[in-house]
Coordinates of C-alpha atoms in Angstrom, one line a residue:
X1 CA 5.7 -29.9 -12.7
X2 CA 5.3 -26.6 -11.6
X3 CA 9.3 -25.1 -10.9
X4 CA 8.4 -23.2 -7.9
X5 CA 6.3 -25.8 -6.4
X6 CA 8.2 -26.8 -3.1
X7 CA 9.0 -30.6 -2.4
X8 CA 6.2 -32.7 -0.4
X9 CA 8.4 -32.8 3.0
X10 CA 8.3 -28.4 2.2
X11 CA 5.1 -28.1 1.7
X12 CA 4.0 -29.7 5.4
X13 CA 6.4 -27.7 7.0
X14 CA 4.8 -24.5 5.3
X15 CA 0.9 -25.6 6.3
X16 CA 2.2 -26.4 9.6
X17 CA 4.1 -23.1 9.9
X18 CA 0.8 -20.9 8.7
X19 CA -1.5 -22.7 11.0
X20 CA 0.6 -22.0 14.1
X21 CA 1.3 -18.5 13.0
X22 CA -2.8 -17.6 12.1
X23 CA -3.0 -19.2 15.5
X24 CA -0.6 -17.0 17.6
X25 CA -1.2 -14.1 16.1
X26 CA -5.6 -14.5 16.4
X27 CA -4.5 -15.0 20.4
X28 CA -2.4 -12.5 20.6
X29 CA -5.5 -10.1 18.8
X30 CA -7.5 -11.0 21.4
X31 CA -5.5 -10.2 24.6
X32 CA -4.0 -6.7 23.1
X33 CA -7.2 -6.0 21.1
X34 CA -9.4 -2.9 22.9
X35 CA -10.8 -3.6 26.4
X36 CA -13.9 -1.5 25.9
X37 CA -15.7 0.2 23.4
X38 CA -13.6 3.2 23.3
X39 CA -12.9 4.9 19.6
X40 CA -9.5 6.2 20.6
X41 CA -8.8 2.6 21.5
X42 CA -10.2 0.6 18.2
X43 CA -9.1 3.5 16.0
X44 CA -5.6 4.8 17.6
X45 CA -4.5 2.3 20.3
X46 CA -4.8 5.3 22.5
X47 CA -1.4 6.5 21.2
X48 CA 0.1 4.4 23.5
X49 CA 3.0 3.3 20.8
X50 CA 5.9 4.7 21.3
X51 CA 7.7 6.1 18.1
X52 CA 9.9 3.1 17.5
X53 CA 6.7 0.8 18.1
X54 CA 4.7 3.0 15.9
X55 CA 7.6 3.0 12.9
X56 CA 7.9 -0.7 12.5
X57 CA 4.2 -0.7 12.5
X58 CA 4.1 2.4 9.8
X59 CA 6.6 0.6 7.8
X60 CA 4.7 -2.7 7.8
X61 CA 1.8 -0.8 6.5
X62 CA 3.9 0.3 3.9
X63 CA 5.8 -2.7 3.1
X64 CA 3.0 -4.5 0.9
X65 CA 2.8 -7.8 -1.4
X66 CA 3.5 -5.4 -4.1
X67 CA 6.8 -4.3 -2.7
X68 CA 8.0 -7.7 -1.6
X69 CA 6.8 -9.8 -4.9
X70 CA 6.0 -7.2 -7.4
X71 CA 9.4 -5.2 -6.9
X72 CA 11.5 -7.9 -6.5
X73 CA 9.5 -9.8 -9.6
X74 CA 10.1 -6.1 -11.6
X75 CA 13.5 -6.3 -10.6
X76 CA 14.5 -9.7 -11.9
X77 CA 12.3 -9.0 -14.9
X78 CA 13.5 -5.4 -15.8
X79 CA 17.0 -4.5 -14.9
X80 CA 17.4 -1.0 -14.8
X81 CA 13.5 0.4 -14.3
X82 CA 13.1 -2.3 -11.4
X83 CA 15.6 -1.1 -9.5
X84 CA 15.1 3.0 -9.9
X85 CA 11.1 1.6 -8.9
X86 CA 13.2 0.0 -5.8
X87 CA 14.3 3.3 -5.3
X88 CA 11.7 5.4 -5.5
X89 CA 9.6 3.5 -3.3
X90 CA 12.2 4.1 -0.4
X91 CA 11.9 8.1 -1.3
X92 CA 8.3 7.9 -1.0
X93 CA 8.6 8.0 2.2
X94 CA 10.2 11.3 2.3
X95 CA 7.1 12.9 1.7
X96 CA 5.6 11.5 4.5
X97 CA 8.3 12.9 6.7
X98 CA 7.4 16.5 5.5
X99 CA 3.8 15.7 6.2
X100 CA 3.9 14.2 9.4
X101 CA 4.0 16.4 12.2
X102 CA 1.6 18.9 10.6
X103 CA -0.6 15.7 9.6
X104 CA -0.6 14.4 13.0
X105 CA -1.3 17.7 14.5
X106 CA -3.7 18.7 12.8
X107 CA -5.8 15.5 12.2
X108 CA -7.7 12.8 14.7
X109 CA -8.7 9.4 13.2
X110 CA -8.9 9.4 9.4
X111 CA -8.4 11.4 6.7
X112 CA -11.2 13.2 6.5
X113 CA -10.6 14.5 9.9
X114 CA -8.0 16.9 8.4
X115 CA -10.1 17.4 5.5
X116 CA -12.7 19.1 7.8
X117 CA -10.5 21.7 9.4
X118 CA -10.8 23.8 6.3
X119 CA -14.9 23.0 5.4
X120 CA -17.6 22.2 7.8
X121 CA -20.4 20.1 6.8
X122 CA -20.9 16.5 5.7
X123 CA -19.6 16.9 1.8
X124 CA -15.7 16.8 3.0
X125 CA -16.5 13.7 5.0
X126 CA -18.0 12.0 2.2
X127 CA -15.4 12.9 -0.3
X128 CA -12.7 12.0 2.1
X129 CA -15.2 8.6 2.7
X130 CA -15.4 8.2 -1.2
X131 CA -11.5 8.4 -2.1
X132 CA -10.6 6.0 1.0
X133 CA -12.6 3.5 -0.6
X134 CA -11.7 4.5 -3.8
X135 CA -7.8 4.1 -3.0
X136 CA -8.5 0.6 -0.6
X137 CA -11.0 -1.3 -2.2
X138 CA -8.1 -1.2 -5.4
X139 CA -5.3 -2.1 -3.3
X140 CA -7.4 -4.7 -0.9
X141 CA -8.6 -7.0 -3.9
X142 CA -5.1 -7.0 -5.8
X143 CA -3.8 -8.1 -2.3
X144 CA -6.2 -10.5 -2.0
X145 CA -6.0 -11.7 -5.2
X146 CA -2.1 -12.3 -5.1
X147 CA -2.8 -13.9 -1.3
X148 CA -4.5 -16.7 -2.8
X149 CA -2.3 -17.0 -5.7
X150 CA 1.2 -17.0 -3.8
X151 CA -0.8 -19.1 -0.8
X152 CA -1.8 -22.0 -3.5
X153 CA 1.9 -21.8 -4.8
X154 CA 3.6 -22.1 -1.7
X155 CA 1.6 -25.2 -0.9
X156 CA 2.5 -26.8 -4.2
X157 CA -1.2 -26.0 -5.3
X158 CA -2.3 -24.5 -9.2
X159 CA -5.8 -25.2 -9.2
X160 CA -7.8 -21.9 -9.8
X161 CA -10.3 -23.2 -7.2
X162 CA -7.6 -24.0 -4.9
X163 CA -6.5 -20.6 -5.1
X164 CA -10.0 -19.0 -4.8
X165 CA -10.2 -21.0 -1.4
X166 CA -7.0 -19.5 -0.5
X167 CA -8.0 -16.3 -1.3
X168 CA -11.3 -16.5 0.4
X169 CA -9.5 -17.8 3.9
X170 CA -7.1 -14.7 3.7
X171 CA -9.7 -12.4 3.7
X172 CA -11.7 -13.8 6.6
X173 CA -8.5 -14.4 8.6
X174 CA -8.2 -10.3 7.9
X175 CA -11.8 -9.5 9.0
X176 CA -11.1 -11.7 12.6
X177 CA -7.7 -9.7 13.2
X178 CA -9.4 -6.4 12.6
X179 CA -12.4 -7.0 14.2
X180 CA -11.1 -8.4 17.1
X181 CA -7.9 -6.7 17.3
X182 CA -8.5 -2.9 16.3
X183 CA -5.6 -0.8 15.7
X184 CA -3.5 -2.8 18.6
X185 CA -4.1 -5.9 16.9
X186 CA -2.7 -4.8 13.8
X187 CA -0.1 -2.8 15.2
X188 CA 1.0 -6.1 16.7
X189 CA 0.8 -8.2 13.6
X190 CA 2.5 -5.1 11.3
X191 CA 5.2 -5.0 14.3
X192 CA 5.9 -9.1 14.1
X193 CA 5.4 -8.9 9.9
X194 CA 8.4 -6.4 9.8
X195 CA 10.6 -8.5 12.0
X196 CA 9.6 -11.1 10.7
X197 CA 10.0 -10.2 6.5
X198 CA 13.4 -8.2 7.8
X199 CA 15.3 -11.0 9.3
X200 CA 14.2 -13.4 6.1
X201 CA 14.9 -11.3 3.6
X202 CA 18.1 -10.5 5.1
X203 CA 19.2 -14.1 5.4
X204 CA 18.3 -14.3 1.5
X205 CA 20.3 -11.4 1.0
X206 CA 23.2 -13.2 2.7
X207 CA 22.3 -16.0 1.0
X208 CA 23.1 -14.7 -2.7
X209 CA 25.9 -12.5 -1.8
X210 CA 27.7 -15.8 -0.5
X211 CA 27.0 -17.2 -3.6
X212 CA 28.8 -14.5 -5.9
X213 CA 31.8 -14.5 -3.2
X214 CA 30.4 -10.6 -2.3
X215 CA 31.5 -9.6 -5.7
X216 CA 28.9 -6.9 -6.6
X217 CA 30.2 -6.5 -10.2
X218 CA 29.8 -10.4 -10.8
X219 CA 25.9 -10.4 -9.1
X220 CA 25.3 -7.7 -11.9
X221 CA 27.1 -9.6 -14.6
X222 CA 25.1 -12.7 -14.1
X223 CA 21.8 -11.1 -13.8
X224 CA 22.7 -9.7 -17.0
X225 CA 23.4 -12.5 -18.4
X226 CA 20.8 -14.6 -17.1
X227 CA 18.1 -12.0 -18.2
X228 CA 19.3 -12.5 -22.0
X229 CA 18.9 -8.8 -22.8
X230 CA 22.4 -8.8 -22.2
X231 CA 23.5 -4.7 -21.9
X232 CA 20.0 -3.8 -22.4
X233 CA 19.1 -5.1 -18.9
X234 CA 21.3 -2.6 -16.8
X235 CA 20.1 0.1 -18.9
X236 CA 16.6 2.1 -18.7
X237 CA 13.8 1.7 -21.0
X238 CA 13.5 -2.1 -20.5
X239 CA 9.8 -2.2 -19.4
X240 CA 8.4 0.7 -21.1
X241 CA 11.0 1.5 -24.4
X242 CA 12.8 4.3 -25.6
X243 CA 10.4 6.3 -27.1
X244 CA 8.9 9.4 -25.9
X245 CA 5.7 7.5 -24.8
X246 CA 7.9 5.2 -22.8
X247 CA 10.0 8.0 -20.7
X248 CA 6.7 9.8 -20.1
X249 CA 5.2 6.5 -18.5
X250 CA 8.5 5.8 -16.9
X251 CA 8.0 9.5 -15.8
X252 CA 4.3 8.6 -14.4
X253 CA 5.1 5.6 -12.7
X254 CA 8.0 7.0 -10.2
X255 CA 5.7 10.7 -9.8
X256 CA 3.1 8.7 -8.4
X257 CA 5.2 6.4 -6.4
X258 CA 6.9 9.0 -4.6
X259 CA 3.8 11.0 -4.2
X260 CA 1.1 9.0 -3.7
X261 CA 2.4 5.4 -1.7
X262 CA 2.9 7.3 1.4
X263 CA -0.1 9.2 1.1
X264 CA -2.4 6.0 0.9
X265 CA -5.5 6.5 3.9
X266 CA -4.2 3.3 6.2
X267 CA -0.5 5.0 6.0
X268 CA -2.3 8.7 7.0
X269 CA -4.3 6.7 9.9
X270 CA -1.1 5.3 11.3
X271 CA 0.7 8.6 11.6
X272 CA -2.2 9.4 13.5
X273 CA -2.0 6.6 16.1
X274 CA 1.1 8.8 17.2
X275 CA 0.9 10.6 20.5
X276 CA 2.1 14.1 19.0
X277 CA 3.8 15.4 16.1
X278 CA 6.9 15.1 17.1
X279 CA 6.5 11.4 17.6
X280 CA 5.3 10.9 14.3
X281 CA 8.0 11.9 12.9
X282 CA 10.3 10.2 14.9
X283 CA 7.9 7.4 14.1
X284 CA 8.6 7.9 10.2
X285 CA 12.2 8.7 10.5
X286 CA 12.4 5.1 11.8
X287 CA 10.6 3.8 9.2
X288 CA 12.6 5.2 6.1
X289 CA 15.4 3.7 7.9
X290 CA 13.7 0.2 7.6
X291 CA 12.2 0.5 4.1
X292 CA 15.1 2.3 2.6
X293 CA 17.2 -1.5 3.9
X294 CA 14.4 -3.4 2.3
X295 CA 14.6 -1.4 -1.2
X296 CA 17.9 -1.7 -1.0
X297 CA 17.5 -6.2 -0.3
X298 CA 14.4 -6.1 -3.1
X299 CA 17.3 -4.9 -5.6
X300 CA 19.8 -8.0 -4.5
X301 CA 17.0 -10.4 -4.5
X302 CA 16.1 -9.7 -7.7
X303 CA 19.1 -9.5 -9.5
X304 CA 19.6 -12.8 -7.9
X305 CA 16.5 -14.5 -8.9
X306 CA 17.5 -13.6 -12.5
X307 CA 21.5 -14.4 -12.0
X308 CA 20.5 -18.1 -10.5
X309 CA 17.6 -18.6 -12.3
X310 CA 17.5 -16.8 -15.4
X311 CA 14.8 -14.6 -16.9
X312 CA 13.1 -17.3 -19.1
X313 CA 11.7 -19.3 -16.0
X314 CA 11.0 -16.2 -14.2
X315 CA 8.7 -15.4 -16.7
X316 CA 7.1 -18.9 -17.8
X317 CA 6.3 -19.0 -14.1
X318 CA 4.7 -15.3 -13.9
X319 CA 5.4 -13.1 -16.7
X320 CA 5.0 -10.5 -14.0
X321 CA 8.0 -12.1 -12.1
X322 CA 6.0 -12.3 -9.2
X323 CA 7.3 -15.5 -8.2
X324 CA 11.0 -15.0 -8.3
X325 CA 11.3 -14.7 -4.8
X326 CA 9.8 -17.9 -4.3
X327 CA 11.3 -19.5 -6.8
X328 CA 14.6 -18.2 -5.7
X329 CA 14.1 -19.2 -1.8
X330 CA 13.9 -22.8 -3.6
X331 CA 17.5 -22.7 -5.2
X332 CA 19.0 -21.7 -2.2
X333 CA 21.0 -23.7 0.5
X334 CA 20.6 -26.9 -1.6
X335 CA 17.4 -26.3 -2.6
X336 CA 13.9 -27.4 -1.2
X337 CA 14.8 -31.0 -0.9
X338 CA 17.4 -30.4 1.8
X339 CA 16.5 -29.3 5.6
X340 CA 18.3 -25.5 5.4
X341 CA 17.0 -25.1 1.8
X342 CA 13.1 -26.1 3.1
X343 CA 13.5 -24.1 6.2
X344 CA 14.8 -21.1 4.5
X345 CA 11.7 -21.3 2.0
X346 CA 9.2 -22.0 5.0
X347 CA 10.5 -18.6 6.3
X348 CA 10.3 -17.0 3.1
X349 CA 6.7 -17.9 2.7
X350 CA 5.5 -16.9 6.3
X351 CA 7.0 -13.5 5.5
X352 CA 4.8 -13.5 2.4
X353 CA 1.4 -14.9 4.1
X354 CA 2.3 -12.7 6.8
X355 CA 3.3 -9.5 4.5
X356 CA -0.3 -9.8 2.7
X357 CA -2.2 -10.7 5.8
X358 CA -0.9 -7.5 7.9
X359 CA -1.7 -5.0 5.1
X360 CA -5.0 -5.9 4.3
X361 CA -5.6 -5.8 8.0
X362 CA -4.4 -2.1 8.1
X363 CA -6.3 -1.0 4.6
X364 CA -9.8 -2.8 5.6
X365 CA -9.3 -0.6 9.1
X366 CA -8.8 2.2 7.2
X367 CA -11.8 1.9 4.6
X368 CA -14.1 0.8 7.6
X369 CA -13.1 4.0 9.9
X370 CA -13.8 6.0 6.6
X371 CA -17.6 4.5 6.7
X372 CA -18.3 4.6 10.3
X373 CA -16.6 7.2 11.4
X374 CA -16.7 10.2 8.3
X375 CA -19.9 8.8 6.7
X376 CA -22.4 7.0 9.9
X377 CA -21.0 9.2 13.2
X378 CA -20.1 12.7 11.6
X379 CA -21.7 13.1 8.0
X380 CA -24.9 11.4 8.8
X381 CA -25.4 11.9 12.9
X382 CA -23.5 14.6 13.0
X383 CA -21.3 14.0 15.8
X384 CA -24.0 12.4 18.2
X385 CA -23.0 9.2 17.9
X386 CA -21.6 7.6 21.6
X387 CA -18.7 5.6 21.3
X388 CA -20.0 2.4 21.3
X389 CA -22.3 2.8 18.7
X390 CA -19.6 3.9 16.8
X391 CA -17.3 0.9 17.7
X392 CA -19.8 -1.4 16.6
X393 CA -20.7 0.2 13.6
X394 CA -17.1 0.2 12.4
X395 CA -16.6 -3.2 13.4
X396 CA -19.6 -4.0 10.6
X397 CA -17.8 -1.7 8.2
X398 CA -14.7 -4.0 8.4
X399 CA -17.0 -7.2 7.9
X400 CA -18.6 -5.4 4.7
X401 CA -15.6 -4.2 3.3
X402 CA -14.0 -7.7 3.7
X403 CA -17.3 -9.3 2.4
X404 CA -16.8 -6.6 -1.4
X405 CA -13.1 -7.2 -1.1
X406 CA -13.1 -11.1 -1.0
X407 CA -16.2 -11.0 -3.6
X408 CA -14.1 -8.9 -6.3
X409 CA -10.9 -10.8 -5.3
X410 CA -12.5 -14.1 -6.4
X411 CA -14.3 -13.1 -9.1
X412 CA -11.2 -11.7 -10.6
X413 CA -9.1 -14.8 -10.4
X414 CA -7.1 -15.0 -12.8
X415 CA -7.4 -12.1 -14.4
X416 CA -4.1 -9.6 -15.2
X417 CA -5.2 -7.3 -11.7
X418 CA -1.6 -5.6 -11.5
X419 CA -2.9 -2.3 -12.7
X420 CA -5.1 -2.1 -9.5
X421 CA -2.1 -1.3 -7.8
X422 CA -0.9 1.4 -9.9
X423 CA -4.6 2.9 -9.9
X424 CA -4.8 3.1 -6.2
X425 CA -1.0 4.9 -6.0
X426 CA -2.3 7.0 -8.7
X427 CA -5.8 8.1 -6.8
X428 CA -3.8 8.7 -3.8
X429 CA -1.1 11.0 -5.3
X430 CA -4.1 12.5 -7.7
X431 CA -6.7 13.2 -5.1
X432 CA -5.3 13.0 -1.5
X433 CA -2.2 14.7 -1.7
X434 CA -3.1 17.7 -3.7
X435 CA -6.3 17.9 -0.9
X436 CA -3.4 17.1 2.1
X437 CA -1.4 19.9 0.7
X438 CA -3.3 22.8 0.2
X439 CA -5.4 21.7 3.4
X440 CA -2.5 22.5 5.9
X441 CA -0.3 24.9 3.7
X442 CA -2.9 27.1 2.0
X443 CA -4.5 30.3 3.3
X444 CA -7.1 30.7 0.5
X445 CA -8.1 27.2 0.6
X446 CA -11.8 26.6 1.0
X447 CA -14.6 24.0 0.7
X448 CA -15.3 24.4 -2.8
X449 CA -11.6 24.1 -3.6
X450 CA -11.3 20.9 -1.8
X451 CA -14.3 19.4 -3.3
X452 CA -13.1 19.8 -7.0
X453 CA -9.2 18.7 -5.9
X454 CA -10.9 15.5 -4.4
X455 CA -13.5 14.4 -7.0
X456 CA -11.5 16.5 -9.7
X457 CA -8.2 13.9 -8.8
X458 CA -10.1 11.1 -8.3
X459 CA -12.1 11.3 -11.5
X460 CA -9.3 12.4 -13.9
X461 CA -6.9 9.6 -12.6
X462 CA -9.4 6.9 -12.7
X463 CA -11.2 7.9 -16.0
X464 CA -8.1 8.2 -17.6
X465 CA -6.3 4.5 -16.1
X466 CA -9.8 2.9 -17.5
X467 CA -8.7 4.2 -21.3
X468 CA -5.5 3.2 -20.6
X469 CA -3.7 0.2 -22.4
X470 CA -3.3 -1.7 -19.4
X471 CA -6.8 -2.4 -19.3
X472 CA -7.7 -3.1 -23.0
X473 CA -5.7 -3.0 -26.4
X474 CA -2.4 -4.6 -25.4
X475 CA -1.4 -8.2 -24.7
X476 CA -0.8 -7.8 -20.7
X477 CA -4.1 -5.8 -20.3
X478 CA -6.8 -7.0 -18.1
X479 CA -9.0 -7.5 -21.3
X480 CA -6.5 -8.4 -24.0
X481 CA -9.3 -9.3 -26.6
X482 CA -10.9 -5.8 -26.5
X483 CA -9.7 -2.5 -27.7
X484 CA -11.1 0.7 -26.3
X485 CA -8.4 3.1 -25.2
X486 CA -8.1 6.3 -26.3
X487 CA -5.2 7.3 -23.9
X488 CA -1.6 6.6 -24.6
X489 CA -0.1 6.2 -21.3
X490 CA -0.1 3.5 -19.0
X491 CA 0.4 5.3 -16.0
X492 CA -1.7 8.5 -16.2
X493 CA -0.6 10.3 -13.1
X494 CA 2.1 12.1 -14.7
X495 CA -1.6 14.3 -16.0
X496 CA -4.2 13.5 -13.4
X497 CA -1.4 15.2 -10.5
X498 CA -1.0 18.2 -12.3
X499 CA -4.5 17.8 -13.0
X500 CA -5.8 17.9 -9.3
X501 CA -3.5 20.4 -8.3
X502 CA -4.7 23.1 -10.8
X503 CA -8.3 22.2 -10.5
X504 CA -8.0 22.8 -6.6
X505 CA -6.5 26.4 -7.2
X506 CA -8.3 27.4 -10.1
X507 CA -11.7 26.7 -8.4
X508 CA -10.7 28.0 -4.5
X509 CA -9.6 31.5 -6.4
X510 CA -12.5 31.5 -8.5
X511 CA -15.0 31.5 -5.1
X512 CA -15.5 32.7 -1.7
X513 CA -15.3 31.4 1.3
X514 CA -18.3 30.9 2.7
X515 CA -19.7 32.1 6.4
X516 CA -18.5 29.8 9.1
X517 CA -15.5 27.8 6.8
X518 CA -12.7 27.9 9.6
X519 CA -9.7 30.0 8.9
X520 CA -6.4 29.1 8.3
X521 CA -5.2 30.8 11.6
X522 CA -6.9 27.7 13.4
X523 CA -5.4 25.5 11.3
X524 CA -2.4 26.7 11.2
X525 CA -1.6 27.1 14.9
X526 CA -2.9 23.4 15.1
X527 CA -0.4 22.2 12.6
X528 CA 2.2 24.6 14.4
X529 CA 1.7 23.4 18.4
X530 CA -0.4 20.6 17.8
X531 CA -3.3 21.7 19.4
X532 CA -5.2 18.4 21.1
X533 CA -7.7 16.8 18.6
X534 CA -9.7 15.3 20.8

């Protein structure tokens, strides 16, 4: 019998909580979702969150499956290194902060809205097209993937097919609360996810520290115990060693965190939702608040998991530890069998269902705003597009991106996909932050600069994760059986950032700017007073 497999009498209440929830939420779409074919509307919700609205919404676009179950799973698995990952996701967010009010100023709908202050023509729109897909299509099948998974588990179901079915009804339940919903829609579901996950994870929280009388130094003891690496497991170098290979991946993996989670396209496109610059960053002061509390609840749930449970069931489960939650929510309040234990694990799987389901929303709206609005209304038509073309051509985007991303996600069943998440961090911190930064702090900056930071990040990071280990040569890879890596590292953003940086600067200083590029006064006095967009 599969351990995290809730009782019978559980599993009803779960498929009876889901349905009611997917059919609340679809309602609620529809009668906040955009009364006309406006692209302000579908794309922004006509600003009309105010900051506090708009930060629960930004950090349930940043709160993702991967935080929830990967962290915590990371957590339980690897001590130390799970818990400094804890904390550098919370700091991520700091560099959203610095970026927000010039970001919001300066930019209109998507990303390659601010990429197009300092180039005209339709090659900035296409790179900032290419690297949204390349940073959400990533991210939207790995979510997917895990949807279906966690989905089939919380039901008490293994069967691959059962979990391809899963996985398929996720992604269309994501194309109906885009497509019908717009950014209100998903603002509202983001806004009831982070209650929502808050309030459970809290009571979890509660849970565990009742359990250990509040005695912090006896939670830590037990995990350490229960983890049987004994002092090994509150020390770093757990998940990727003590060699000089390990420290630079350890190295990698928190650069790209902090620089490149808060820099993903959906995060960029809710800071632009915001009326004005100041209200994004009220809007993102809120949410470190909230994220920096969950970090801080992933760390206790973990070491909790692995304290109650130990490490060896964590891992015959998932080796990942991608279940501990779960499987923790289940040992809790007398277990699943009882009516507090069942409820508390019904709750702790909505907030999963619900954690997955909003995100993907928010990165197939992004990825679909990329094709209709940077590629089909300014690239290709060149700004003559009317509005409701332009509505109904991003509402088919969302339909085709959901159509790729539940194709890849079933096809990949099964398969180790937990790189995909460290690829699309690393593409973001690789291609759109060096391109955000120079963009709206750089005088010199010009198109031919942007172009090779773009393509040059996006190339180097990719290219180099491909010959990485953690898709072939090593035992957790994504093909196990085959060996072609040439590069060390598993996380290679620690030299694809350093990487895109240089090759923006060395190519912008090696050209001109060209007739008709707009200066960096017009930017900057954008940035500076935030200068209408529209």
């Amino acid at each position: 019998m599969n351990p995290a497999a809730p009782g019978a009498g559980t599993q009803t209440m779960v498929l009876i909580a889901f349905l009611v929830f997917v059919g609340v939420t679809l309602l609620l779409c529809v009668l906040v979702g955009p009364e006309g074919d406006e692209t302000a509307d579908f794309y922004t919700a006509n600003r009309t969150l105010t900051p506090f609205q708009n930060g629960l919404a930004l950090s349930g676009d940043y709160i993702s499956a991967a935080t929830l179950l990967g962290t915590t799973g990371i957590v339980a698995v690897n001590g130390y290194d799970g818990v400094t990952l804890a904390l550098s996701t919370a700091l991520s967010l700091g560099v959203l902060l610095l970026l927000a009010q010039p970001l919001r100023n300066a930019g209109r709908y998507t990303l390659g809205d601010v990429l197009a202050l300092r180039a005209d023509g339709a090659a900035p729109r296409i790179a900032a097209a290419v690297v949204t897909l390349a940073v959400s299509l990533p991210f939207l099948v790995v979510q997917l993937s895990s949807a279906g998974t966690a989905t089939a588990l919380m039901l008490g179901l293994t069967h691959s097919g059962v979990q391809q079915f899963c996985t398929v009804l996720v992604g269309m339940l994501m194309v109906c609360y885009t497509v019908l919903g717009g950014m209100k829609g998903t603002s509202l579901v983001q806004i009831v996810k982070v209650v929502l996950t808050l309030g459970t994870v809290l009571v979890v929280v509660l849970s565990v520290l009742v359990r250990f009388h509040w005695d912090v130094d006896a939670l830590l003891a037990a995990a350490a115990k229960g983890s049987g690496r004994a002092d090994a497991y509150l020390r770093p170098g757990l998940r990727f060693g003590d060699s000089a290979e390990g420290w630079l991946n350890f190295v990698g993996l928190h650069l790209t965190v902090v620089l490149g989670a808060s820099c993903m396209p959906h995060m960029i496109m809710r800071v632009n939702a915001s009326p004005t610059g100041a209200a994004a960053r009220r809007s993102t002061r809120h949410a470190v608040g909230m994220v920096g509390a969950f970090c801080l609840a992933v760390v206790v749930l973990g070491l909790g998991a692995v304290a109650l449970l130990g490490g060896r069931l964590i891992s015959a489960v998932d080796p990942n530890g991608q279940a501990a939650l779960l499987l923790l929510a289940g040992n809790l309040q007398g277990g699943t069998g009882t009516t507090a234990g069942g409820a508390l694990f019904t709750a702790v799987a909505c907030a999963v269902f619900v954690t997955v389901l909003a995100v993907v929303a928010g990165i197939t709206l992004a990825a679909a705003a990329a094709l209709a609005h940077d590629v089909a209304a300014c690239a290709v038509r060149r700004g003559r597009m009317t509005q409701v073309a332009e509505v109904r051509a991003v509402r088919w985007s969302v339909g085709a991106v959901g159509a790729v991303g539940i194709a890849l996600a079933v096809a990949a069943q099964g398969y180790n996909l937990q790189f995909l998440s460290s690829l699309a961090v690393t593409v973001a911190a690789s291609a759109v932050l060096p391109a955000l930064v120079y963009s709206l702090f750089w005088s010199r900056y010009n198109r031919t600069g942007l172009l090779w930071t773009v393509y040059g990040g996006l190339l180097t990071s990719v290219g180099l994760q491909l010959f990485s280990p953690t898709v072939s040569g090593a035992p957790d890879a994504l093909f196990p059986n085959v060996d072609f890596h040439w590069f060390p590292l598993q996380m290679p953003g620690v030299v694809s950032v350093p990487a895109a940086f240089l090759l923006g600067w060395a190519a912008t200083v090696r050209s001109r700017r060209e007739d008709g590029e707009p200066g960096f006064h017009e930017v900057q006095t954008r940035t500076l007073l935030g200068a209408d967009a529209e």
